Amino acid sequence: MAMGFCDQIWADVAPLRQAILAHPFLTALADGTLPRDSFQHYIVQDSLYLAEYARTLAIAAARAPSAAGRLEFSDGAKVAVQVEEALHQAFFAQFGVSATTAQGAEPTPSCLGYTSYLASLAATRSYEELVAGILPCFWVYWEVGCAIKPRAVSPNPYAPWIETYADPGFGAATDRVRALVDEAAAATTPAVRDAMARAFRNATRYEWMFWDSAWRLESWPV
Ligand SMILES: Cc1ncc(CN)c(N)n1
């Protein structure tokens, strides 16, 4: 049987996925030794990221040609704001991030690069490219959650994070978004499919950069 579009673009980014799974941030998160300042950096940046990601999902909802797409992306926008923000608030309390620090934080180059890239897909590219760029945020985290959960130490201060992304409900949402991307790919031209593959690859690169930036405590060079 021929490979589906998503299976193909997923296989194409195998080296990037390997680099993500082997990243020291995630190894240390699984064994519970991730330095507190790296995790603080990550959750502060991630809450900035999710606020922008929710906006991108809302634009995808508005542009989706099918009711299934409009429902999925508008629901995703709501979940990004509600559930993941709840997780972040709990982590802010657990890891000592004050409201002033969280509210005063500016996005790092990696965070701003990723959210701006997604915003540029939403503003100036096709719906097909946009949804391909949105997918790694689901799929990469689902893969990471499932890979880390069996090897994570217990107890682990990062257990709620691992549970969130290894949750079958998150896997089901990933499958539904993947189906929408496959549907969009099937209805378009080879040139647009190439552009979709590029958007998917770039967003996957940004996923690696996001963890790497937290590991390095990235800030603006000037
Ligand atoms: C950067 C990033 N990418 C993906 C996810 C999972 N929704 C997240 N919370 N943050």
PDB file of N, CA and C in Angstrom, residues 10 18 90 98 117 119 154 174 202 206:
ATOM      1  N   TRP A  10       6.515  12.502   7.825  1.00  0.00           N
ATOM      2  CA  TRP A  10       7.004  12.054   9.142  1.00  0.00           C
ATOM      3  C   TRP A  10       8.318  11.283   8.956  1.00  0.00           C
ATOM      4  N   GLN A  18      14.957  12.099  15.679  1.00  0.00           N
ATOM      5  CA  GLN A  18      16.004  11.429  16.470  1.00  0.00           C
ATOM      6  C   GLN A  18      16.756  12.457  17.310  1.00  0.00           C
ATOM      7  N   ALA A  90       0.121  25.679  37.259  1.00  0.00           N
ATOM      8  CA  ALA A  90       0.524  24.731  38.311  1.00  0.00           C
ATOM      9  C   ALA A  90       2.052  24.653  38.373  1.00  0.00           C
ATOM     10  N   SER A  98       7.193  33.652  39.589  1.00  0.00           N
ATOM     11  CA  SER A  98       6.200  34.609  40.084  1.00  0.00           C
ATOM     12  C   SER A  98       5.358  35.141  38.922  1.00  0.00           C
ATOM     13  N   TYR A 117       6.918  32.386  12.510  1.00  0.00           N
ATOM     14  CA  TYR A 117       6.858  31.517  11.331  1.00  0.00           C
ATOM     15  C   TYR A 117       5.427  31.014  11.119  1.00  0.00           C
ATOM     16  N   ALA A 119       2.716  32.382  12.251  1.00  0.00           N
ATOM     17  CA  ALA A 119       1.869  33.533  11.893  1.00  0.00           C
ATOM     18  C   ALA A 119       2.045  33.895  10.420  1.00  0.00           C
ATOM     19  N   SER A 154      10.410   7.519  38.686  1.00  0.00           N
ATOM     20  CA  SER A 154       9.253   7.846  39.521  1.00  0.00           C
ATOM     21  C   SER A 154       9.700   7.814  40.989  1.00  0.00           C
ATOM     22  N   THR A 174      -4.037  14.401  17.981  1.00  0.00           N
ATOM     23  CA  THR A 174      -2.971  14.353  16.968  1.00  0.00           C
ATOM     24  C   THR A 174      -3.457  13.596  15.731  1.00  0.00           C
ATOM     25  N   ASN A 202      10.090  22.678   8.683  1.00  0.00           N
ATOM     26  CA  ASN A 202      10.545  23.877   9.405  1.00  0.00           C
ATOM     27  C   ASN A 202       9.965  23.934  10.817  1.00  0.00           C
ATOM     28  N   TYR A 206      11.871  23.951  14.460  1.00  0.00           N
ATOM     29  CA  TYR A 206      11.618  24.892  15.561  1.00  0.00           C
ATOM     30  C   TYR A 206      11.311  24.164  16.868  1.00  0.00           C
TER      31      TYR A 206
END
